[in-house]
CSV table of C-alpha atoms and ligand atoms in Angstrom, one decimal:
chain,number,residue,atom,x,y,z
A,1,MET,CA,-0.2,0.1,0.3
A,2,ASP,CA,0.8,3.5,-0.6
A,3,ILE,CA,0.2,5.2,2.9
A,4,ILE,CA,1.0,9.0,2.9
A,5,HIS,CA,1.1,10.4,6.6
A,6,ILE,CA,0.6,14.3,6.8
A,7,SER,CA,1.7,15.7,10.1
A,8,ALA,CA,2.4,19.1,11.6
A,9,GLU,CA,5.3,17.3,13.3
A,10,CYS,CA,7.7,14.7,12.7
A,11,TYR,CA,10.6,13.4,14.7
A,12,PRO,CA,13.3,14.5,14.3
A,13,ALA,CA,12.5,16.9,11.8
A,14,ALA,CA,10.1,18.9,14.4
A,15,LYS,CA,8.8,17.6,17.7
A,16,ALA,CA,6.8,19.5,20.2
A,17,GLY,CA,5.9,16.3,21.9
A,18,GLY,CA,4.0,12.9,21.4
A,19,LEU,CA,2.7,13.9,17.5
A,20,GLY,CA,6.7,14.1,16.8
A,21,ASP,CA,7.3,11.0,18.3
A,22,VAL,CA,4.7,9.1,16.5
A,23,VAL,CA,4.6,10.4,12.9
A,24,GLY,CA,8.5,9.9,13.1
A,25,ALA,CA,8.3,6.3,13.9
A,26,LEU,CA,4.9,4.9,12.6
A,27,PRO,CA,6.1,5.1,8.6
A,28,LYS,CA,8.8,3.6,9.5
A,29,TYR,CA,7.5,0.2,10.9
A,30,GLN,CA,4.9,0.4,8.4
A,31,LYS,CA,7.6,0.4,5.8
A,32,MET,CA,9.3,-2.7,7.7
A,33,LEU,CA,5.6,-4.5,7.1
A,34,GLY,CA,6.4,-3.8,3.3
A,35,HIS,CA,4.3,-0.7,2.5
A,36,SER,CA,5.4,2.1,1.1
A,37,ALA,CA,5.0,5.0,3.5
A,38,SER,CA,6.0,8.9,3.7
A,39,VAL,CA,5.3,11.7,5.7
A,40,ILE,CA,3.9,15.2,4.2
A,41,MET,CA,5.0,17.9,7.0
A,42,PRO,CA,6.2,22.0,6.9
A,43,PHE,CA,9.4,23.1,6.5
A,44,TYR,CA,10.0,25.0,9.5
A,45,HIS,CA,13.4,27.3,10.0
A,46,GLY,CA,14.5,25.1,13.2
A,47,LYS,CA,18.1,23.1,13.8
A,48,PHE,CA,16.6,20.3,11.3
A,49,SER,CA,16.7,22.7,8.6
A,50,ARG,CA,20.0,24.2,9.4
A,51,GLU,CA,21.7,20.9,9.5
A,52,ASN,CA,20.8,19.0,6.5
A,53,LYS,CA,20.8,19.4,2.7
A,54,PHE,CA,17.7,19.5,0.6
A,55,SER,CA,16.2,19.7,-2.9
A,56,VAL,CA,13.5,21.5,-4.6
A,57,ILE,CA,11.1,18.6,-6.1
A,58,PHE,CA,8.0,20.6,-6.9
A,59,SER,CA,7.0,24.5,-6.9
A,60,GLY,CA,3.5,25.7,-7.1
A,61,PHE,CA,0.9,28.4,-5.4
A,62,ALA,CA,-1.2,28.0,-3.0
A,63,ARG,CA,-3.7,29.9,-2.5
A,64,LEU,CA,-5.2,31.4,1.0
A,65,GLY,CA,-8.4,34.1,0.8
A,66,HIS,CA,-7.1,36.6,-1.3
A,67,THR,CA,-3.3,36.0,-1.1
A,68,ASN,CA,-1.3,33.7,-3.3
A,69,PHE,CA,1.7,31.6,-1.6
A,70,ALA,CA,4.4,30.4,-3.1
A,71,PHE,CA,5.9,27.2,-2.1
A,72,ASN,CA,8.3,24.7,-2.7
A,73,VAL,CA,8.3,21.0,-2.0
A,74,LEU,CA,11.4,19.7,-0.6
A,75,THR,CA,13.4,16.2,0.1
A,76,LEU,CA,16.3,15.5,2.5
A,77,ASP,CA,19.5,14.8,0.1
A,78,GLU,CA,20.7,12.4,2.4
A,79,ASN,CA,17.5,10.4,4.0
A,80,ASN,CA,17.9,7.7,6.5
A,81,LEU,CA,14.7,8.1,8.3
A,82,GLY,CA,13.6,4.4,7.0
A,83,TYR,CA,10.8,6.4,4.9
A,84,ASP,CA,10.6,9.3,2.5
A,85,LEU,CA,10.0,12.6,4.0
A,86,PHE,CA,8.5,15.6,2.2
A,87,MET,CA,9.0,19.1,3.8
A,88,ILE,CA,6.6,22.1,2.2
A,89,ASP,CA,8.5,24.9,2.7
A,90,ILE,CA,5.8,28.5,2.5
A,91,PRO,CA,8.2,31.7,2.6
A,92,GLY,CA,6.2,34.1,5.1
A,93,LEU,CA,4.6,31.6,7.0
A,94,PHE,CA,6.9,28.7,8.2
A,95,ASP,CA,9.9,30.5,8.0
A,96,ARG,CA,10.6,30.7,11.5
A,97,GLU,CA,12.2,28.6,14.8
A,98,ASN,CA,9.1,27.0,16.1
A,99,ILE,CA,6.0,25.0,15.2
A,100,TYR,CA,3.4,26.6,16.8
A,101,SER,CA,2.1,29.5,19.0
A,102,TYR,CA,2.2,32.2,16.6
A,103,HIS,CA,-0.7,34.5,15.8
A,104,ASP,CA,-1.7,33.4,12.1
A,105,ASP,CA,-1.3,29.8,12.7
A,106,THR,CA,-4.8,29.5,11.1
A,107,GLU,CA,-3.7,30.8,8.3
A,108,ARG,CA,-0.2,29.3,8.4
A,109,PHE,CA,-1.8,25.4,8.5
A,110,ILE,CA,-5.0,26.5,6.0
A,111,THR,CA,-2.2,27.2,3.7
A,112,PHE,CA,-0.1,23.9,4.3
A,113,GLN,CA,-3.2,21.7,3.8
A,114,ILE,CA,-3.6,23.3,0.2
A,115,ALA,CA,-0.4,23.4,-0.8
A,116,THR,CA,-0.1,19.9,0.0
A,117,LEU,CA,-3.4,19.0,-1.7
A,118,ASN,CA,-2.0,21.1,-4.8
A,119,TRP,CA,0.8,18.8,-4.9
A,120,LEU,CA,-1.0,15.8,-4.6
A,121,ASN,CA,-3.0,17.4,-7.2
A,122,GLN,CA,-1.0,17.2,-10.1
A,123,ARG,CA,1.1,13.9,-9.5
A,124,GLU,CA,0.1,11.1,-11.4
A,125,ILE,CA,0.3,8.2,-8.3
A,126,MET,CA,-2.6,8.1,-6.5
A,127,PRO,CA,-1.8,7.1,-2.9
A,128,ASP,CA,-4.0,4.2,-1.2
A,129,ILE,CA,-4.4,5.9,2.0
A,130,ILE,CA,-4.2,9.5,3.6
A,131,HIS,CA,-3.2,9.5,6.8
A,132,CYS,CA,-3.7,12.9,8.9
A,133,HIS,CA,-2.8,13.7,12.4
A,134,ASP,CA,-4.4,16.0,14.7
A,135,SER,CA,-6.3,19.6,13.9
A,136,HIS,CA,-3.6,20.7,11.9
A,137,THR,CA,-4.0,18.4,9.2
A,138,GLY,CA,-8.0,18.6,9.7
A,139,PHE,CA,-9.3,20.0,6.9
A,140,ILE,CA,-8.0,17.3,4.7
A,141,PRO,CA,-10.9,15.1,4.2
A,142,PHE,CA,-13.2,17.6,3.6
A,143,MET,CA,-11.2,19.2,1.3
A,144,MET,CA,-10.3,15.9,-0.1
A,145,SER,CA,-14.0,15.0,-0.5
A,146,LYS,CA,-15.8,18.3,-1.3
A,147,VAL,CA,-14.0,20.9,-3.3
A,148,ARG,CA,-14.3,20.1,-6.5
A,149,GLU,CA,-10.6,20.8,-7.2
A,150,TYR,CA,-9.3,17.7,-5.7
A,151,SER,CA,-12.3,15.6,-6.7
A,152,LYS,CA,-9.8,12.9,-7.8
A,153,PHE,CA,-9.1,12.5,-4.2
A,154,GLU,CA,-12.9,11.3,-3.5
A,155,GLN,CA,-12.2,7.9,-3.3
A,156,VAL,CA,-9.3,7.9,-1.3
A,157,PRO,CA,-9.4,6.5,1.9
A,158,THR,CA,-8.8,9.1,4.9
A,159,ILE,CA,-7.9,8.5,8.2
A,160,PHE,CA,-8.0,10.7,11.0
A,161,THR,CA,-5.7,10.3,14.2
A,162,ILE,CA,-6.8,12.2,17.7
A,163,HIS,CA,-3.6,12.8,19.3
A,164,ASN,CA,-4.9,15.3,21.7
A,165,GLY,CA,-8.6,16.7,21.6
A,166,GLN,CA,-7.7,19.3,23.9
A,167,TYR,CA,-6.3,21.4,21.0
A,168,GLN,CA,-9.2,21.9,18.2
A,169,GLY,CA,-7.7,24.7,16.0
A,170,GLN,CA,-11.2,26.5,15.8
A,171,PHE,CA,-11.9,30.1,14.3
A,172,GLY,CA,-14.5,32.2,13.3
A,173,PHE,CA,-16.8,32.1,10.2
A,174,ASP,CA,-15.5,35.6,9.1
A,175,LYS,CA,-11.9,33.1,7.9
A,176,LEU,CA,-14.4,31.0,5.8
A,177,TYR,CA,-12.6,32.4,2.8
A,178,PHE,CA,-9.2,31.1,3.5
A,179,LEU,CA,-10.6,27.6,2.7
A,180,PRO,CA,-10.8,26.8,-1.1
A,181,PRO,CA,-14.2,27.4,-2.8
A,182,PHE,CA,-17.2,25.1,-1.8
A,183,HIS,CA,-20.6,24.8,-2.1
A,184,SER,CA,-22.3,25.9,0.4
A,185,TYR,CA,-24.4,23.2,1.5
A,186,PHE,CA,-21.6,21.4,3.3
A,187,ASN,CA,-20.6,24.6,5.4
A,188,GLY,CA,-21.8,22.3,8.4
A,189,LEU,CA,-19.2,19.8,7.6
A,190,VAL,CA,-16.5,22.4,8.6
A,191,GLU,CA,-18.9,23.5,11.7
A,192,TRP,CA,-18.9,23.0,15.3
A,193,HIS,CA,-20.4,25.3,17.8
A,194,ASN,CA,-20.8,28.2,15.6
A,195,LEU,CA,-17.1,28.1,14.9
A,196,ILE,CA,-15.1,26.8,12.0
A,197,ASN,CA,-13.4,23.4,13.7
A,198,PRO,CA,-10.5,21.5,12.1
A,199,LEU,CA,-11.2,19.0,14.4
A,200,ALA,CA,-14.5,18.4,14.2
A,201,SER,CA,-14.4,18.6,10.3
A,202,ALA,CA,-12.2,15.8,10.5
A,203,ILE,CA,-14.5,13.8,12.6
A,204,LYS,CA,-17.0,14.1,10.2
A,205,CYS,CA,-15.4,13.5,7.2
A,206,ALA,CA,-12.8,11.0,7.4
A,207,TRP,CA,-13.5,7.6,6.5
A,208,ARG,CA,-12.4,6.5,10.1
A,209,VAL,CA,-11.0,8.1,13.2
A,210,THR,CA,-8.7,6.7,15.3
A,211,THR,CA,-7.7,7.6,19.1
A,212,VAL,CA,-4.0,6.8,20.5
A,213,SER,CA,-5.5,4.1,23.1
A,214,PRO,CA,-8.8,2.4,23.7
A,215,SER,CA,-9.6,4.1,26.6
A,216,TYR,CA,-9.1,7.8,25.8
A,217,LEU,CA,-12.1,6.8,22.6
A,218,ASP,CA,-14.0,6.2,25.7
A,219,GLU,CA,-13.5,9.0,27.9
A,220,ILE,CA,-14.0,11.7,24.6
A,221,GLY,CA,-17.2,9.9,24.4
A,222,TYR,CA,-17.9,12.0,27.6
A,223,SER,CA,-15.2,14.8,27.7
A,224,MET,CA,-13.8,16.5,25.3
A,225,LYS,CA,-14.5,20.1,25.5
A,226,GLY,CA,-17.6,20.1,24.0
A,227,MET,CA,-17.6,17.6,21.6
A,228,GLU,CA,-18.6,15.2,23.3
A,229,ASP,CA,-21.8,14.8,21.1
A,230,LEU,CA,-19.8,14.5,18.2
A,231,LEU,CA,-17.7,11.6,19.3
A,232,ARG,CA,-20.7,9.8,20.4
A,233,GLN,CA,-22.3,10.2,17.1
A,234,GLU,CA,-19.3,9.2,15.1
A,235,ARG,CA,-18.7,6.1,17.7
A,236,GLY,CA,-19.2,3.5,14.9
A,237,LYS,CA,-16.5,4.5,12.7
A,238,SER,CA,-13.6,5.3,15.4
A,239,VAL,CA,-11.3,2.6,17.1
A,240,GLY,CA,-8.8,2.8,19.5
A,241,ILE,CA,-5.2,1.6,18.6
A,242,LEU,CA,-2.1,2.1,21.6
A,243,ASN,CA,0.8,3.9,20.0
A,244,GLY,CA,4.2,2.2,19.9
A,245,ILE,CA,7.4,3.8,20.7
A,246,ASP,CA,10.3,3.5,18.4
A,247,ALA,CA,12.6,1.0,20.0
A,248,ASP,CA,15.7,1.9,17.8
A,249,VAL,CA,15.4,5.5,19.2
A,250,TRP,CA,14.6,4.6,22.3
A,251,ASN,CA,17.2,1.5,23.5
A,252,PRO,CA,19.2,2.3,26.3
A,253,ALA,CA,21.5,-0.3,24.8
A,254,THR,CA,22.5,2.1,22.7
A,255,ASP,CA,21.1,5.5,23.1
A,256,PRO,CA,23.9,8.0,21.5
A,257,MET,CA,22.4,10.5,24.4
A,258,LEU,CA,23.7,8.2,27.5
A,259,GLU,CA,27.1,8.5,28.3
A,260,GLN,CA,26.8,5.3,30.1
A,261,LYS,CA,24.4,2.8,27.9
A,262,TYR,CA,22.9,-0.4,29.8
A,263,SER,CA,20.7,-3.3,29.1
A,264,ILE,CA,18.7,-5.9,31.5
A,265,LYS,CA,22.1,-7.5,31.9
A,266,ASN,CA,23.9,-4.4,33.9
A,267,ILE,CA,20.7,-2.9,34.4
A,268,THR,CA,21.7,-2.1,38.1
A,269,GLU,CA,24.6,-0.7,37.4
A,270,GLY,CA,23.5,1.2,34.0
A,271,LYS,CA,20.8,3.1,36.1
A,272,ALA,CA,23.6,3.9,39.1
A,273,ALA,CA,25.5,5.6,36.7
A,274,ASN,CA,22.9,7.2,34.7
A,275,LYS,CA,21.5,8.6,38.3
A,276,GLU,CA,24.9,9.4,39.4
A,277,VAL,CA,25.2,11.8,35.9
A,278,LEU,CA,22.0,13.5,36.8
A,279,CYS,CA,23.0,14.0,40.4
A,280,LYS,CA,25.7,15.4,39.6
A,281,GLN,CA,24.3,18.0,37.1
A,282,PHE,CA,21.7,19.0,39.2
A,283,ASN,CA,23.0,18.8,42.7
A,284,LEU,CA,21.0,15.9,44.3
A,285,ASN,CA,21.7,12.8,46.3
A,286,PRO,CA,22.4,9.7,44.4
A,287,GLU,CA,21.5,7.7,47.9
A,288,LYS,CA,18.0,8.7,47.5
A,289,PRO,CA,15.1,7.8,45.5
A,290,LEU,CA,14.8,10.1,42.1
A,291,PHE,CA,11.2,11.3,41.3
A,292,THR,CA,11.3,12.7,37.9
A,293,PHE,CA,8.4,14.6,35.5
A,294,ILE,CA,9.0,15.1,32.1
A,295,GLY,CA,6.4,17.4,30.0
A,296,ARG,CA,4.7,20.3,28.9
A,297,LEU,CA,3.9,22.3,32.3
A,298,VAL,CA,0.4,22.1,31.3
A,299,GLY,CA,-2.9,21.8,33.4
A,300,GLU,CA,-3.6,18.9,31.2
A,301,LYS,CA,-0.8,16.9,32.2
A,302,GLY,CA,-1.4,17.7,35.9
A,303,ALA,CA,1.7,20.1,35.8
A,304,ASP,CA,-0.5,22.6,38.2
A,305,VAL,CA,-0.1,20.1,41.3
A,306,LEU,CA,3.8,19.7,41.1
A,307,PRO,CA,4.8,23.0,43.3
A,308,GLU,CA,2.2,21.4,46.1
A,309,ILE,CA,3.5,18.0,45.7
A,310,ILE,CA,7.4,19.3,46.0
A,311,TYR,CA,6.7,22.0,48.8
A,312,ASN,CA,4.9,19.0,50.6
A,313,ILE,CA,7.2,15.9,50.5
A,314,SER,CA,10.2,18.1,50.7
A,315,LYS,CA,8.9,20.1,54.1
A,316,PHE,CA,7.7,16.8,55.6
A,317,ASN,CA,9.9,14.5,54.6
A,318,PRO,CA,12.8,16.3,54.2
A,319,GLY,CA,16.0,14.6,53.0
A,320,GLU,CA,14.3,11.4,52.0
A,321,GLN,CA,13.9,11.9,48.4
A,322,ASN,CA,14.9,13.8,45.2
A,323,ILE,CA,12.8,15.3,42.7
A,324,LEU,CA,13.6,16.7,38.9
A,325,VAL,CA,11.4,18.4,36.8
A,326,LEU,CA,12.2,18.7,32.9
A,327,GLY,CA,9.1,21.0,31.3
A,328,SER,CA,7.9,24.6,29.7
A,329,GLY,CA,4.7,25.4,29.3
A,330,GLU,CA,2.7,27.9,31.7
A,331,LYS,CA,4.3,30.8,33.3
A,332,HIS,CA,2.7,30.2,36.3
A,333,ILE,CA,3.6,26.5,36.6
A,334,GLU,CA,7.3,27.4,35.7
A,335,ASN,CA,7.5,30.2,38.1
A,336,SER,CA,6.4,28.8,40.8
A,337,LEU,CA,8.5,25.2,40.0
A,338,LEU,CA,11.7,27.7,39.8
A,339,HIS,CA,10.7,29.7,43.0
A,340,LEU,CA,10.7,26.6,45.1
A,341,GLU,CA,14.5,25.5,44.4
A,342,SER,CA,15.9,28.1,46.6
A,343,GLU,CA,13.9,26.4,49.4
A,344,PHE,CA,14.9,22.9,48.7
A,345,LYS,CA,18.3,23.2,47.5
A,346,GLY,CA,20.1,19.8,47.4
A,347,SER,CA,16.8,17.7,47.2
A,348,TYR,CA,14.3,19.3,43.8
A,349,CYS,CA,15.3,20.7,41.1
A,350,SER,CA,13.6,21.8,38.0
A,351,TYR,CA,14.9,23.1,34.6
A,352,ILE,CA,12.7,25.1,32.3
A,353,GLY,CA,13.3,24.2,28.7
A,354,TYR,CA,12.8,21.7,26.2
A,355,ASN,CA,15.9,19.4,26.1
A,356,GLU,CA,15.6,16.1,24.3
A,357,LYS,CA,18.7,15.0,25.5
A,358,LEU,CA,18.3,15.6,28.7
A,359,SER,CA,15.0,13.7,28.4
A,360,HIS,CA,16.9,10.7,27.8
A,361,VAL,CA,19.3,11.0,30.4
A,362,ILE,CA,16.4,11.4,32.8
A,363,TYR,CA,14.3,8.2,31.4
A,364,ALA,CA,17.5,6.5,32.2
A,365,GLY,CA,18.5,8.4,35.6
A,366,ALA,CA,15.4,8.0,37.4
A,367,ASP,CA,14.1,5.4,39.6
A,368,PHE,CA,10.0,6.8,39.7
A,369,LEU,CA,7.9,8.7,36.6
A,370,LEU,CA,5.4,11.0,38.0
A,371,MET,CA,2.3,11.4,35.4
A,372,PRO,CA,-0.5,13.0,37.4
A,373,SER,CA,-2.4,13.8,33.8
A,374,ARG,CA,-6.1,15.1,33.8
A,375,VAL,CA,-5.7,14.2,30.2
A,376,GLU,CA,-3.7,11.6,28.7
A,377,PRO,CA,-4.5,10.5,25.3
A,378,CYS,CA,-1.8,7.7,25.2
A,379,GLY,CA,1.0,8.9,26.7
A,380,LEU,CA,4.5,8.2,25.7
A,381,ASN,CA,6.9,9.0,28.6
A,382,GLN,CA,5.4,6.1,30.9
A,383,LEU,CA,6.1,3.9,27.5
A,384,TYR,CA,9.6,5.4,27.7
A,385,ALA,CA,9.9,5.0,31.5
A,386,LEU,CA,9.1,1.4,31.1
A,387,ARG,CA,12.0,0.5,28.6
A,388,TYR,CA,14.4,2.5,30.3
A,389,GLY,CA,13.8,0.6,33.7
A,390,THR,CA,12.1,3.5,35.4
A,391,VAL,CA,8.8,2.7,37.3
A,392,PRO,CA,5.9,5.2,36.3
A,393,ILE,CA,3.2,6.4,38.8
A,394,VAL,CA,0.5,7.4,37.0
A,395,ARG,CA,-3.3,8.4,37.4
A,396,ARG,CA,-5.4,5.9,35.7
A,397,THR,CA,-6.7,8.0,32.8
A,398,GLY,CA,-6.6,7.3,28.8
A,399,GLY,CA,-3.2,5.2,27.7
A,400,LEU,CA,-2.1,5.5,30.9
A,401,ARG,CA,-5.4,2.9,32.3
A,402,ASP,CA,-4.1,0.9,29.6
A,403,THR,CA,-0.5,0.6,29.7
A,404,VAL,CA,0.2,0.7,33.7
A,405,ILE,CA,-0.8,-1.9,35.9
A,406,ASP,CA,-0.6,-1.4,39.9
A,407,ILE,CA,2.4,-3.6,41.7
A,408,GLY,CA,-0.9,-4.4,44.1
A,409,ASP,CA,-2.8,-5.8,41.2
A,410,GLY,CA,0.3,-8.0,40.4
A,411,GLY,CA,1.5,-5.2,38.1
A,412,PHE,CA,4.9,-3.0,37.7
A,413,GLY,CA,3.8,0.8,38.4
A,414,ILE,CA,1.9,2.8,41.0
A,415,CYS,CA,-1.5,4.2,40.2
A,416,HIS,CA,-3.4,6.6,41.4
A,417,ASP,CA,-7.2,7.9,40.5
A,418,GLN,CA,-7.2,11.7,41.2
A,419,CYS,CA,-4.8,14.4,39.9
A,420,SER,CA,-4.4,15.6,43.2
A,421,ALA,CA,-1.4,16.7,45.4
A,422,PHE,CA,-2.7,14.0,48.2
A,423,ASP,CA,-3.0,10.9,45.7
A,424,VAL,CA,0.5,11.6,44.0
A,425,LEU,CA,2.0,11.8,47.6
A,426,HIS,CA,0.7,9.1,48.8
A,427,SER,CA,1.8,7.1,45.5
A,428,MET,CA,5.3,8.8,46.3
A,429,GLN,CA,4.9,7.1,49.7
A,430,ARG,CA,4.2,3.7,48.5
A,431,ALA,CA,7.3,4.3,46.2
A,432,LYS,CA,9.8,4.9,48.3
A,433,SER,CA,8.6,1.5,50.5
A,434,PHE,CA,9.0,-0.2,47.4
A,435,TYR,CA,12.1,1.2,46.2
A,436,GLN,CA,13.6,0.2,49.9
A,437,LYS,CA,12.5,-3.5,48.8
A,438,LYS,CA,15.9,-3.4,46.6
A,439,ARG,CA,15.4,-7.2,45.6
A,440,ASP,CA,11.8,-6.9,44.4
A,441,PHE,CA,12.8,-3.4,43.0
A,442,ASN,CA,15.4,-4.7,40.7
A,443,LYS,CA,13.0,-7.6,39.8
A,444,ILE,CA,10.5,-5.2,38.6
A,445,ARG,CA,13.0,-3.2,36.8
A,446,LYS,CA,14.2,-5.7,34.6
A,447,GLN,CA,10.6,-6.8,34.1
A,448,ILE,CA,9.2,-3.9,32.4
A,449,MET,CA,12.5,-3.6,30.9
A,450,GLN,CA,11.2,-6.4,28.7
A,451,ILE,CA,7.9,-4.8,27.9
A,452,ASP,CA,7.4,-5.1,23.9
A,453,HIS,CA,5.6,-1.7,23.4
A,454,SER,CA,7.1,-1.0,20.2
A,455,TRP,CA,5.1,0.0,17.0
A,456,ASN,CA,5.1,-3.6,15.4
A,457,LYS,CA,1.7,-4.4,16.9
A,458,ALA,CA,0.1,-0.9,16.4
A,459,ALA,CA,1.8,-0.2,12.6
A,460,GLN,CA,0.1,-3.7,11.6
A,461,ASP,CA,-3.2,-2.6,13.3
A,462,TYR,CA,-3.0,0.9,11.0
A,463,ILE,CA,-2.2,-1.5,8.0
A,464,GLU,CA,-5.5,-3.6,8.7
A,465,LEU,CA,-7.3,-1.0,9.4
A,466,TYR,CA,-7.0,0.8,6.1
A,467,GLN,CA,-7.0,-2.8,4.3
A,468,SER,CA,-10.5,-2.9,5.4
A,469,LEU,CA,-11.4,0.5,3.8
A,470,LYS,CA,-10.3,-0.4,0.5
A,471,SER,CA,-12.4,-2.1,-2.2
B,501,ADQ,N1,10.7,19.9,27.9
B,501,ADQ,C1,10.9,18.8,27.1
B,501,ADQ,N2,12.1,17.8,27.0
B,501,ADQ,C2,12.3,17.3,26.3
B,501,ADQ,N3,11.6,16.6,26.1
B,501,ADQ,C3,10.5,16.5,26.1
B,501,ADQ,C4,9.9,17.8,27.1
B,501,ADQ,N4,8.4,17.8,26.8
B,501,ADQ,C5,8.2,16.7,26.5
B,501,ADQ,N5,8.7,16.2,26.1
B,501,ADQ,C6,8.8,14.5,25.2
B,501,ADQ,O1,7.9,15.2,24.8
B,501,ADQ,C7,6.8,13.7,24.5
B,501,ADQ,C8,5.5,14.1,25.6
B,501,ADQ,O2,4.9,12.9,24.5
B,501,ADQ,P1,3.1,13.0,25.1
B,501,ADQ,O3,2.7,11.6,24.3
B,501,ADQ,O4,3.6,12.2,26.8
B,501,ADQ,O5,3.1,13.8,25.3
B,501,ADQ,P2,2.2,15.1,24.7
B,501,ADQ,O6,1.1,15.5,25.0
B,501,ADQ,O7,2.7,15.9,23.8
B,501,ADQ,O8,1.2,13.9,23.2
B,501,ADQ,C9,-0.1,13.8,22.7
B,501,ADQ,O9,0.3,13.0,21.6
B,501,ADQ,C10,0.7,11.9,21.9
B,501,ADQ,C11,1.3,11.0,20.6
B,501,ADQ,O10,0.1,10.4,20.0
B,501,ADQ,C12,0.0,11.0,22.7
B,501,ADQ,O11,0.6,9.8,23.8
B,501,ADQ,C13,-0.4,12.0,24.7
B,501,ADQ,O12,-1.0,11.1,24.9
B,501,ADQ,C14,-1.1,12.9,23.5
B,501,ADQ,O13,-1.3,14.3,24.6
B,501,ADQ,C15,7.7,12.9,24.9
B,501,ADQ,O14,9.3,12.1,23.9
B,501,ADQ,C16,8.9,13.5,25.8
B,501,ADQ,O15,10.0,12.8,26.7
C-alpha cells in the first residue's frame, strides 16, 4: 500500500511533543511491513533545516483567501529516516524557528494543507491511504471529498488520528474564505458550535477516526471540550489503537544520548551510573530515590499540582527523596517551580525548557516517573520510562490506564485515581517503601524493560484498518 501521513510534527525534523514521536516512527514500521509510507510536513526554519541539505522537487502556489503563497516541496539529500519525508516550504508563513504559537497559526496550517493537496493533485500516482494527524491537518478529509478542485481524491480513504482533542484549532466564520471554494451546502461539515473547527471537520469527514488508546476513545465520549456529542455520533467509525514507541531510538543499550548505556544484564550498574550523572548535574543525592516529571507544564498534564507536591514532600519528609522536573509551559507553573528551588536545594531541581538529550538521561537515571495527567490520550513518557527501567507513577486515565498496572494488582507501576496532590503524595510514599525492597524493586525494573511496546503491533493494526477500507 502507498500510505501518506500528513502532520505538523515528525521527529527528528520537528517535535514539540508526542505527535512528533509517533509520526517519526509509525511510517518506518509500516515500511518494515513491506508498504510504502511517507510523511508530508511543513518546512520550519529550525535546527533540522540548518543541519541538513534539501532539494526542491516541486514548486507551486497555494491560495489562501486573497493571497497566493508560493511554495516548494523539499526532500532530504541524504535520508536515513527509514521512510520518505516531504517538507513544504512556504516563505512568509513557515520560515520561523518554532512549530506553533504564532498569531497566524490558522493561516499557516490552512495554507500548508492547501499546498499539500495542490502538490498531490498534480502527481500521477494516487496514494492508497491519506492518514492525517491532529487539527493542523483536519481540513484535508473535507477538502478531498467536498472541494471540486480535489475531486480526484474522493475515493481515497482518509484516516484521522486524534492525538490530543484539547487543541481543536477553531476560528470564526469571518475566515471561511481561507478555505478553497466549496458549495455552501457543506458548511456544516466544517462547523462546530458556530465556529469553524478543523478537528470537528476531520471527525465528520474522515473515513475512519482513531484515538491513540482504547480508553481515550471511551473517555472522549463524555469529556472532550464540548465535542462529546460528535464523538458519540461518530463512534461507529472510530477505533482506539494504542501508540507504540520507536524501539531503535528509545533503547538504553544503544542510545547515543546516554554516556552510560545499559541493558537488563547490567541494569543496576547502568541505572546507577546515569543517576550519578544526573544527580551531579542537578546537585541531588544519588543515595535517595529520584522522582521525575518530564513534559509540558500545563493543567492537562497535571503539572499545576507539582508545586504543592514538591513543597509538601520536601517540607515534611526532608532528605528522603530527590525530585527533578524537566518541562516548559504555563508561566505561573514555571515560576512556582523555580521559586521552590532555593527552599529545597539539594533535593529538588527543575530545568525549564525543552531538552531532548536531557529527557533521555532522565528516563535512564530516574527511579520513578510522575504522570499525574488529567487527560492523557496515550502518553509516551510512561512507555519510555518502562523501556529504561524507570517505574511509572500514573493517574489512571486514557492510555495510562491501558499501559500501567499497579504493583498491588500484580503489575509493575504505581497508580492513583485523582489528579490531586494528596493522591500523588500517597503514591510517592508507596514508591519509597517499594524502593527500599531492593530485590523486588530490581526484579520489577528488569521486568518492565522487557515489555514490548514497539510499533510492531500497532503498525500492523493500522495496516489492517487501511485494508478494510480498500474495495
Ligand atoms: N521539556 C521537554 N524536554 C524534552 N522532551 C520533552 C519535554 N517535554 C516533553 N518532552 C517529550 O515529548 C514527548 C511527550 O509525549 P506525550 O505522548 O507524553 O505527550 P504529548 O501531550 O506531547 O502528546 C500527545 O500525543 C501523544 C502521541 O499520540 C500522546 O501519547 C499523548 O497522550 C498526547 O497528549 C515525549 O517524547 C517527552 O519525552
